[in-house]
Amino acid sequence: MPPDSLITKKLRSNIKASCSSCGLRELCLPVGLDEQEVRALDHLINQRHKIRRGEHLHRAGLDFHSLHVVRTGFFKTYVLQEDGREQVTGFHMPGEVLGLDAISADTHTCNAVALEDSEVCELPFAKLEGIGRTIPSLMHHFHKIMSREIVRERGMLLLGGMKAGERLVAFLLNLSHRFARRGYSPLDFNLRMTREEIGSYLGLKLETISRAFSRLQEDGLINVNNKRIRLNDIDHLRRQYGSSSCE
Amino acid sequence: MPPDSLITKKLRSNIKASCSSCGLRELCLPVGLDEQEVRALDHLINQRHKIRRGEHLHRAGLDFHSLHVVRTGFFKTYVLQEDGREQVTGFHMPGEVLGLDAISADTHTCNAVALEDSEVCELPFAKLEGIGRTIPSLMHHFHKIMSREIVRERGMLLLGGMKAGERLVAFLLNLSHRFARRGYSPLDFNLRMTREEIGSYLGLKLETISRAFSRLQEDGLINVNNKRIRLNDIDHLRRQYGSSSCE
DNA sequence: CGAAATATTGAAGTTATTCAACTGGAGTGG
DNA sequence: CCACTCCAGTTGAATAACTTCAATATTTCG
């Protein structure tokens, strides 16, 4: 892990953000708001920050002040267990909000690290609650976002009864769906994370992930070339393995 | 499953609820509110409902209007998978809020059934958002509750790397902690759910749960007598197996 | 009391993990 | 440019863990 200790204090390249002109409007907080309301949101957003690959956005235990929305790039969240093992808790792409877990105790409960050069918009949480009071639709939408996060986490529970291959397919379908919503190909994409990180997230060992990939390729369902994945028969994948393709 | 279809429409024994005089004040929504604010909350809460053992509070797919706080009793939430398997998503005791997952799409995403005769307070969600606008501390506390739910669900992910016995211990420690907060013994309690429901929740088969119980008893760490559990050496349990004792 | 549901336990079978060897690519420095 | 190293990934064989099937015991509840 590179020495990037004080990133949270010394964030570089701070750009004034603007929701009004942001390409993520339809995926992000502003969904369903009218012009005037989006302008109010512009005042809320402090600034954008660039986070380079390998740098942390926040670490478990630090004070919580702001939520962050991924604008570009890709993040991993994880916690360190007592025994030192790293448990991955999620992967996050543009439009998704980071830090919702920290509201509960005003302290971050997980670490967030960029898996590629990324940009985030900072949302001071106190300010969000303030503006929310005057824009009910914004507050309501924020509640939906928090609720969606609860549903997302719950989705992981559903993997409980599945076998390794099924879990991996559910994971791939989930990624596929999220890429599609962002305008990328749902059939052909690059994994940003290692086999070990996938395994940690799914509760499997890296070797098991590797074998499951090989097996799916043998069966002709996908093509794997290192991090590059191609889904050859997405309908078959959907039918055969659960429906965890939802967001 | 008993025929109790229209429960949500025909809830029985509706009592006017009052937070001001409720024993759960320190566990529930009113935490940290002053007298006046709690009285405002009294207006928010529609009524209490009695739900008998085996009856459903809500079912997946139904429209969402109200959150419910467990006042007395014990609930299980679960989803039905395509293949008909029942996946348990949580167990809920007094002071805990049900329905947070439903905000996301104005539709319940899970079923909630009472595992013993229970009572819930109904919180119409639109009304909660309205009153929250005038009582910032209430709104803020509500956000903390949602966030806590996210952390709770995430906690389940941490079981990913654990073995059957460890998962079960984590589960028991979690129950123990929640009982303690409610004034019950953390060392000696009654399970309200079956081995199969525990297994479903933890991603294990009922036989595995049964064996894990037997093993823990052989080792002298707990006493099991059907649903009655006694933790003989809680420190040892805590040390040996993760720290999932948090709420 | 008797039927149905729940729980326990054993033995066999499956699946995932562990340990270990090996491959291939990215980056380094001579 | 090549040799070298490091890291990620793949694969095989042995082991451990969990599940499945099956038989039996116990509890719950009408």
Coordinates of C-alpha atoms in Angstrom, one line a residue, chain B residues 17 28 32 34 38 46-47 60 63 74-75 78 103 106 109 129 153 157 166 179 183-184 197 231 237 242:
Chain B
A17 CA -49.7 5.4 20.5
C28 CA -36.3 4.2 19.5
G32 CA -32.0 12.7 22.0
D34 CA -36.5 17.1 24.0
V38 CA -41.3 14.0 21.5
N46 CA -50.7 6.9 13.8
Q47 CA -51.4 4.0 16.0
A60 CA -42.9 -8.1 -0.7
D63 CA -47.2 -0.6 -1.7
F74 CA -40.1 -10.4 17.6
F75 CA -40.1 -10.3 13.8
Y78 CA -37.3 -12.7 4.5
I103 CA -38.5 3.6 0.7
D106 CA -42.2 2.8 -2.7
T109 CA -38.9 -5.7 -1.0
E129 CA -40.6 13.5 6.2
E153 CA -26.4 -5.3 6.7
L157 CA -20.7 -9.5 4.7
E166 CA -17.7 -18.7 14.0
F179 CA -31.0 -8.3 24.4
G183 CA -32.6 -4.9 29.7
Y184 CA -32.7 -8.7 29.2
E197 CA -34.2 -19.8 10.0
L231 CA -23.5 -18.4 27.1
L237 CA -16.6 -16.5 22.8
G242 CA -14.8 -12.1 15.6

